[in-house]
Short mmCIF file of C-alpha atoms and ligand atoms in Angstrom, two decimals:
data_model
loop_
_atom_site.label_atom_id
_atom_site.label_comp_id
_atom_site.label_asym_id
_atom_site.label_seq_id
_atom_site.Cartn_x
_atom_site.Cartn_y
_atom_site.Cartn_z
CA LEU A 1 -31.89 16.24 0.46
CA ALA A 2 -35.03 15.99 3.08
CA LYS A 3 -37.11 14.84 -0.09
CA ALA A 4 -34.47 12.11 -0.93
CA GLU A 5 -34.65 10.61 2.27
CA ALA A 6 -38.30 10.60 2.57
CA THR A 7 -38.03 8.94 -0.54
CA ASN A 8 -35.68 6.44 0.64
CA HIS A 9 -38.00 6.05 3.97
CA SER A 10 -41.28 5.51 2.18
CA ARG A 11 -39.52 3.09 -0.34
CA PHE A 12 -38.16 1.22 2.64
CA TYR A 13 -41.47 1.34 4.27
CA ILE A 14 -43.32 -0.18 1.08
CA ALA A 15 -40.86 -3.08 0.87
CA SER A 16 -41.35 -4.05 4.49
CA VAL A 17 -44.97 -3.93 3.86
CA ASP A 18 -44.45 -5.88 0.88
CA GLN A 19 -42.47 -8.30 2.91
CA GLU A 20 -45.26 -8.52 5.65
CA ILE A 21 -48.05 -9.45 3.33
CA ARG A 22 -46.09 -12.22 1.27
CA ALA A 23 -44.93 -13.38 4.77
CA ARG A 24 -48.63 -13.63 5.76
CA LYS A 25 -49.64 -15.36 2.33
CA GLN A 26 -46.84 -18.01 3.12
CA LEU A 27 -47.94 -18.68 6.48
CA GLU A 28 -51.69 -18.93 5.58
CA LYS A 29 -50.32 -21.44 2.93
CA ASP A 30 -48.53 -23.27 5.64
CA LEU A 31 -51.42 -23.33 8.04
CA SER A 32 -53.55 -25.06 5.29
CA GLN A 33 -51.02 -27.85 5.06
CA ALA A 34 -50.27 -28.06 8.86
CA LEU A 35 -53.28 -30.50 9.70
CA ARG A 36 -52.02 -32.83 6.86
CA ASN A 37 -48.51 -32.62 8.11
CA HIS A 38 -48.96 -33.19 11.67
CA GLU A 39 -47.81 -29.66 12.69
CA PHE A 40 -50.29 -29.05 15.67
CA HIS A 41 -50.37 -30.64 19.47
CA LEU A 42 -52.06 -29.76 22.28
CA VAL A 43 -51.01 -28.91 25.58
CA TYR A 44 -53.33 -28.75 28.87
CA GLN A 45 -53.66 -26.31 31.60
CA PRO A 46 -54.85 -27.29 35.07
CA GLN A 47 -57.92 -25.20 36.19
CA ILE A 48 -58.03 -25.21 40.15
CA SER A 49 -60.99 -24.80 42.48
CA LEU A 50 -60.20 -22.33 44.91
CA GLN A 51 -62.84 -23.76 47.24
CA SER A 52 -61.81 -27.19 47.43
CA ASP A 53 -58.06 -27.10 46.23
CA ARG A 54 -58.51 -30.07 43.72
CA ILE A 55 -57.75 -29.93 40.25
CA ILE A 56 -61.47 -30.08 38.12
CA GLY A 57 -60.20 -29.75 34.73
CA ALA A 58 -58.03 -28.71 32.23
CA GLU A 59 -57.90 -25.89 29.24
CA ALA A 60 -57.07 -27.77 25.99
CA LEU A 61 -54.43 -25.09 23.87
CA ILE A 62 -53.35 -25.69 20.27
CA ARG A 63 -49.62 -25.45 19.28
CA TRP A 64 -48.18 -25.24 15.90
CA THR A 65 -44.51 -26.22 15.26
CA HIS A 66 -43.85 -24.77 11.84
CA PRO A 67 -41.04 -26.91 9.71
CA GLU A 68 -39.09 -23.65 9.32
CA ARG A 69 -40.17 -20.97 11.86
CA GLY A 70 -40.42 -23.34 15.09
CA MET A 71 -43.44 -22.45 17.46
CA VAL A 72 -45.98 -19.96 16.03
CA PRO A 73 -48.02 -18.78 19.00
CA PRO A 74 -52.02 -19.36 18.61
CA ASP A 75 -52.46 -15.66 18.79
CA GLU A 76 -50.79 -15.29 15.56
CA PHE A 77 -52.35 -18.11 13.57
CA ILE A 78 -55.60 -18.66 14.94
CA PRO A 79 -56.79 -14.99 13.64
CA LEU A 80 -55.32 -16.06 10.22
CA ALA A 81 -56.98 -19.23 10.06
CA GLU A 82 -60.67 -17.91 10.91
CA LEU A 83 -59.79 -15.36 7.99
CA ASN A 84 -59.07 -18.33 5.39
CA GLY A 85 -61.62 -20.74 7.07
CA THR A 86 -58.97 -23.48 7.83
CA ILE A 87 -60.22 -22.65 11.62
CA VAL A 88 -63.12 -25.06 11.01
CA ASP A 89 -61.02 -28.30 10.25
CA ILE A 90 -58.57 -27.10 13.02
CA GLY A 91 -60.87 -26.67 15.45
CA GLN A 92 -62.53 -30.04 14.55
CA TRP A 93 -59.11 -31.86 14.98
CA VAL A 94 -58.48 -30.01 18.66
CA LEU A 95 -61.91 -31.27 19.58
CA ASP A 96 -61.24 -34.52 18.49
CA GLU A 97 -57.73 -34.56 20.12
CA ALA A 98 -59.22 -33.11 23.25
CA CYS A 99 -61.89 -35.89 23.60
CA ARG A 100 -59.31 -38.42 22.99
CA GLN A 101 -57.21 -37.29 25.50
CA ALA A 102 -60.13 -36.90 28.10
CA ALA A 103 -60.93 -40.38 27.40
CA SER A 104 -57.54 -41.87 27.87
CA TRP A 105 -57.48 -40.32 30.98
CA ALA A 106 -60.78 -41.31 32.33
CA ALA A 107 -59.65 -45.11 31.49
CA ALA A 108 -56.65 -44.22 33.65
CA GLY A 109 -58.61 -43.09 36.53
CA MET A 110 -58.49 -39.60 35.80
CA PRO A 111 -61.94 -38.18 34.55
CA LEU A 112 -61.19 -34.59 34.23
CA ARG A 113 -63.32 -31.58 32.27
CA ILE A 114 -61.59 -30.60 29.49
CA ALA A 115 -62.55 -27.09 28.18
CA VAL A 116 -62.06 -26.26 24.41
CA ASN A 117 -61.95 -22.63 22.75
CA LEU A 118 -64.65 -22.58 20.00
CA SER A 119 -64.38 -20.13 17.33
CA ALA A 120 -66.69 -17.83 16.43
CA VAL A 121 -66.20 -19.22 12.73
CA GLN A 122 -67.04 -22.79 14.17
CA LEU A 123 -70.30 -21.73 15.92
CA ARG A 124 -71.50 -20.56 12.56
CA GLN A 125 -71.03 -23.74 10.86
CA PRO A 126 -74.68 -24.96 10.33
CA ASP A 127 -73.73 -28.89 11.34
CA ILE A 128 -71.60 -27.87 14.57
CA VAL A 129 -74.09 -28.76 17.04
CA GLY A 130 -74.24 -32.30 15.63
CA THR A 131 -70.46 -32.67 14.88
CA ILE A 132 -69.43 -31.89 18.62
CA LEU A 133 -72.25 -34.18 20.04
CA ALA A 134 -70.86 -37.02 17.61
CA THR A 135 -67.16 -36.27 18.31
CA LEU A 136 -68.34 -36.86 22.39
CA GLY A 137 -70.13 -39.94 21.18
CA ARG A 138 -67.22 -41.47 19.21
CA HIS A 139 -65.16 -41.22 22.31
CA GLU A 140 -67.76 -41.81 24.96
CA ILE A 141 -67.07 -38.61 26.70
CA PRO A 142 -70.25 -37.67 28.65
CA PRO A 143 -70.96 -34.32 27.50
CA GLY A 144 -71.08 -32.91 31.25
CA ARG A 145 -67.19 -33.17 30.81
CA LEU A 146 -66.73 -30.79 27.98
CA GLU A 147 -66.63 -27.15 28.68
CA LEU A 148 -66.94 -24.82 25.14
CA GLU A 149 -65.27 -21.22 25.58
CA VAL A 150 -66.58 -18.79 23.44
CA THR A 151 -65.94 -15.32 23.20
CA GLU A 152 -68.34 -12.15 23.37
CA THR A 153 -67.54 -11.01 19.72
CA GLY A 154 -68.50 -15.10 18.78
CA PHE A 155 -71.76 -14.39 20.16
CA MET A 156 -72.38 -11.03 18.74
CA GLU A 157 -71.98 -11.47 15.39
CA ASN A 158 -74.99 -13.36 14.69
CA LEU A 159 -76.78 -13.64 18.24
CA GLU A 160 -80.14 -15.40 17.23
CA ASP A 161 -78.02 -18.14 15.70
CA ALA A 162 -75.51 -18.48 18.36
CA VAL A 163 -78.26 -18.48 20.76
CA GLU A 164 -79.89 -21.31 19.38
CA LYS A 165 -76.61 -23.51 19.19
CA LEU A 166 -75.47 -22.87 22.18
CA ARG A 167 -78.87 -23.63 23.86
CA GLN A 168 -78.76 -27.05 22.14
CA LEU A 169 -75.40 -27.69 23.09
CA ASN A 170 -76.26 -26.86 26.62
CA SER A 171 -79.26 -28.76 26.79
CA ALA A 172 -77.10 -31.86 26.02
CA GLY A 173 -75.22 -31.27 28.97
CA ILE A 174 -71.79 -29.15 27.59
CA ASN A 175 -70.91 -26.39 29.66
CA ILE A 176 -70.47 -23.00 28.14
CA ALA A 177 -68.08 -20.17 29.01
CA VAL A 178 -67.67 -16.91 28.32
CA ASP A 179 -63.66 -16.26 27.47
CA ASP A 180 -61.64 -13.08 28.04
CA PHE A 181 -64.84 -11.60 29.68
CA GLY A 182 -64.48 -8.05 30.00
CA THR A 183 -62.73 -7.52 26.75
CA GLY A 184 -65.44 -7.79 24.19
CA TYR A 185 -68.87 -6.05 23.78
CA SER A 186 -69.97 -6.83 27.41
CA SER A 187 -73.47 -6.24 27.04
CA LEU A 188 -75.32 -7.78 30.38
CA THR A 189 -78.25 -8.34 28.13
CA TYR A 190 -76.83 -10.89 26.45
CA LEU A 191 -75.87 -12.56 29.43
CA LYS A 192 -79.22 -12.99 30.64
CA ARG A 193 -80.11 -14.53 27.34
CA MET A 194 -77.03 -16.96 26.49
CA PRO A 195 -77.21 -20.52 28.15
CA VAL A 196 -74.05 -19.68 29.74
CA GLN A 197 -72.20 -21.08 32.88
CA HIS A 198 -69.02 -19.72 33.37
CA LEU A 199 -66.99 -16.51 32.82
CA LYS A 200 -63.68 -16.27 32.44
CA ILE A 201 -62.10 -13.16 33.66
CA ASP A 202 -59.52 -12.14 30.99
CA LYS A 203 -55.81 -12.40 32.20
CA GLN A 204 -55.02 -8.75 31.84
CA PHE A 205 -57.39 -7.85 34.66
CA VAL A 206 -55.68 -10.37 36.68
CA GLN A 207 -52.53 -9.63 35.84
CA ASP A 208 -52.36 -6.16 37.63
CA LEU A 209 -55.09 -7.32 40.20
CA LEU A 210 -53.35 -6.05 43.18
CA VAL A 211 -51.12 -2.85 41.59
CA ASN A 212 -53.96 -1.23 39.53
CA GLU A 213 -56.99 -0.28 41.15
CA ASP A 214 -59.06 -0.13 38.07
CA ASP A 215 -58.25 -3.48 37.42
CA THR A 216 -59.03 -4.61 41.20
CA ARG A 217 -62.64 -3.13 40.42
CA ILE A 218 -63.21 -4.72 37.10
CA ALA A 219 -62.55 -8.15 38.58
CA ASN A 220 -64.56 -7.56 41.54
CA THR A 221 -67.46 -6.50 39.34
CA ILE A 222 -67.31 -9.83 37.26
CA ILE A 223 -66.98 -11.78 40.57
CA ASP A 224 -70.33 -9.87 41.60
CA LEU A 225 -71.60 -10.33 38.41
CA GLY A 226 -71.20 -14.10 38.33
CA ARG A 227 -72.60 -14.49 41.67
CA SER A 228 -75.75 -12.52 41.01
CA LEU A 229 -76.35 -14.33 37.84
CA ASN A 230 -75.47 -17.76 39.34
CA LEU A 231 -72.48 -18.15 37.16
CA ALA A 232 -69.10 -19.60 38.05
CA VAL A 233 -66.10 -17.27 37.67
CA ILE A 234 -62.82 -18.58 36.26
CA ALA A 235 -59.73 -16.23 36.71
CA GLU A 236 -57.14 -16.91 34.23
CA GLY A 237 -53.52 -15.92 34.32
CA VAL A 238 -52.96 -16.17 37.87
CA GLU A 239 -49.62 -16.04 38.38
CA THR A 240 -48.97 -15.34 42.23
CA GLN A 241 -49.83 -16.68 45.02
CA GLU A 242 -51.18 -12.95 46.17
CA GLN A 243 -53.35 -13.25 43.34
CA GLU A 244 -54.57 -16.86 44.57
CA PHE A 245 -55.46 -15.39 48.07
CA TYR A 246 -56.86 -12.23 46.76
CA LEU A 247 -59.50 -14.20 43.99
CA ARG A 248 -60.28 -16.96 47.07
CA GLN A 249 -61.26 -14.23 49.39
CA ARG A 250 -63.05 -12.19 46.90
CA GLY A 251 -65.21 -15.26 46.24
CA CYS A 252 -63.80 -16.13 42.75
CA GLN A 253 -64.46 -20.24 42.49
CA ILE A 254 -61.78 -21.40 39.94
CA ALA A 255 -58.16 -20.31 38.82
CA GLN A 256 -55.68 -21.10 35.87
CA GLY A 257 -52.62 -19.74 35.63
CA TYR A 258 -48.86 -20.18 35.65
CA HIS A 259 -48.85 -19.81 39.64
CA PHE A 260 -50.20 -23.31 39.62
CA SER A 261 -48.78 -24.78 36.28
CA ARG A 262 -48.08 -23.70 32.60
CA PRO A 263 -49.82 -25.38 29.83
CA LEU A 264 -48.30 -29.02 29.92
CA LEU A 265 -47.95 -31.69 27.31
CA PRO A 266 -50.03 -34.75 28.28
CA GLU A 267 -47.22 -36.60 30.03
CA ALA A 268 -46.34 -33.74 32.12
CA PHE A 269 -49.72 -33.08 33.12
CA VAL A 270 -50.23 -36.54 34.61
CA LYS A 271 -47.24 -36.05 36.52
CA PHE A 272 -48.67 -32.68 37.71
CA VAL A 273 -51.91 -34.27 38.70
CA GLU A 274 -49.87 -37.02 40.73
CA ALA A 275 -47.55 -34.32 42.54
CA PHE A 276 -50.78 -32.11 43.38
CA HIS A 277 -51.63 -31.82 46.80
CA GLY A 278 -55.23 -31.86 46.47
CA LYS A 279 -56.98 -34.70 44.53
CA LEU A 280 -59.24 -34.53 41.24
CA GLU A 281 -62.68 -33.30 42.06
CA GLU A 282 -65.05 -36.56 41.70
CA ASN A 283 -67.92 -36.76 39.49
CA VAL A 284 -67.17 -33.43 37.70
CA GLU A 285 -69.90 -33.60 35.44
CA ASN A 286 -72.57 -34.19 37.92
CA GLN A 287 -71.55 -31.09 39.76
CA PRO A 288 -72.19 -27.73 39.52
CA TYR A 289 -69.16 -26.06 38.38
CA LYS A 290 -67.71 -24.99 41.33
P1 C2E B 301 -57.29 -18.22 25.85
O1 C2E B 301 -58.15 -19.27 25.46
O2 C2E B 301 -57.61 -17.01 26.31
O3 C2E B 301 -56.65 -18.75 26.71
C1 C2E B 301 -55.19 -18.51 27.68
C2 C2E B 301 -54.03 -17.69 27.13
O4 C2E B 301 -53.49 -17.49 28.06
C3 C2E B 301 -53.27 -19.23 26.73
O5 C2E B 301 -52.30 -18.59 25.85
C4 C2E B 301 -52.42 -19.42 27.67
O6 C2E B 301 -51.41 -20.32 27.26
C5 C2E B 301 -51.93 -18.08 28.24
N1 C2E B 301 -51.75 -18.32 29.90
C6 C2E B 301 -52.29 -19.11 30.96
N2 C2E B 301 -51.87 -18.93 32.05
C7 C2E B 301 -50.91 -17.67 32.11
C8 C2E B 301 -50.55 -16.81 32.90
O7 C2E B 301 -50.19 -17.29 33.99
N3 C2E B 301 -49.78 -15.88 32.75
C9 C2E B 301 -49.90 -15.48 31.20
N4 C2E B 301 -49.17 -14.30 31.11
N5 C2E B 301 -50.10 -16.05 30.09
C10 C2E B 301 -51.04 -17.52 30.67
P2 C2E B 301 -52.14 -19.34 24.35
O8 C2E B 301 -52.09 -20.87 24.57
O9 C2E B 301 -51.07 -18.54 23.78
O10 C2E B 301 -53.38 -19.16 23.33
C11 C2E B 301 -53.52 -17.74 23.00
C12 C2E B 301 -54.97 -17.62 22.82
O11 C2E B 301 -55.25 -18.42 21.25
C13 C2E B 301 -56.27 -18.07 23.73
O12 C2E B 301 -56.71 -17.51 24.36
C14 C2E B 301 -57.17 -18.55 22.50
O13 C2E B 301 -57.93 -17.43 22.19
C15 C2E B 301 -56.70 -19.12 21.09
N6 C2E B 301 -56.52 -20.33 21.30
C16 C2E B 301 -55.80 -21.30 21.92
N7 C2E B 301 -55.92 -22.49 21.44
C17 C2E B 301 -56.85 -22.47 20.36
C18 C2E B 301 -57.75 -23.79 19.90
O14 C2E B 301 -57.40 -24.66 19.85
N8 C2E B 301 -58.92 -23.07 19.13
C19 C2E B 301 -59.00 -21.85 19.01
N9 C2E B 301 -60.15 -21.48 18.61
N10 C2E B 301 -58.33 -20.81 19.87
C20 C2E B 301 -57.25 -21.45 20.44
MG1 MG B 302 -59.88 -19.96 26.20
MG1 MG B 303 -59.08 -16.17 27.86
MG1 MG B 304 -57.29 -14.62 25.13
#
């Protein structure tokens, strides 16, 4: 009986793994058609200066409405898109769309800084620097209004190449942020060598900031590191007033999270800006990101 049960169990297991692989293959196939079928859109999450209480910019985040499955979260499809290479076209679409939106907001009197996530796979493309600069040019966006968010893992895979490209982007005036800081390899040596302006404290450390002492210490350490390397620190995933207060008094310069706003559709974003008690930070591209 035990043996029969075990067999049934493994048969069930194999069937479900098989199903999973098939679902994944299907999703990959759907992914390669999603751009053409206009299934992507961007949402924008405000970034707030804790020093001036003003909105200094927005992070653009991709959303995929799958024709049958509905909303598929980026944490599920971005890794897949990186594996099969579709991230290159998808990432270029994101950059183009974010710049188009930024240009339209600027024309309406809202010259915001836009942060775009750049995948390591995109960074590895030989023509990435030219492509990004051309996109900015096409939309007449000053480079200082663009921030690229890269992860530590993205740096490490081909450090020399990544350093060189980020240096070129940076000397053109584009800001570079290290996303999910503290979750990757976190080598202090590369931070010294990288042309980086901002560190984003990963939301996992912000979430339990005031309940878990380890997370408090990690957040404090990142803020101190930012201060000593002269990098502004952005806290992501700020969900409560208490977290905001703590981060502000601890010297963190920028915050982003549900406490201020969820990522918003462009129309809702404009309403948020209009309703926000502060104003837009002025001349963002001419100021240090504080
Ligand atoms: P990320 O770049 O670290 O983005 C932050 C994530 O935290 C976003 O999830 C955002 O919606 C979420 N978030 C913001 N505030 C809060 C909060 O207060 N609480 C909680 N629990 N979450 C919050 P999202 O939009 O699902 O994106 C997940 C990840 O997918 C991103 O992490 C990024 O790595 C990737 N991603 C999203 N859009 C793009 C894109 O256009 N290109 C690339 N390459 N990756 C993207
Ligand atoms: Mg990000
Ligand atoms: Mg992040
Ligand atoms: Mg993340």
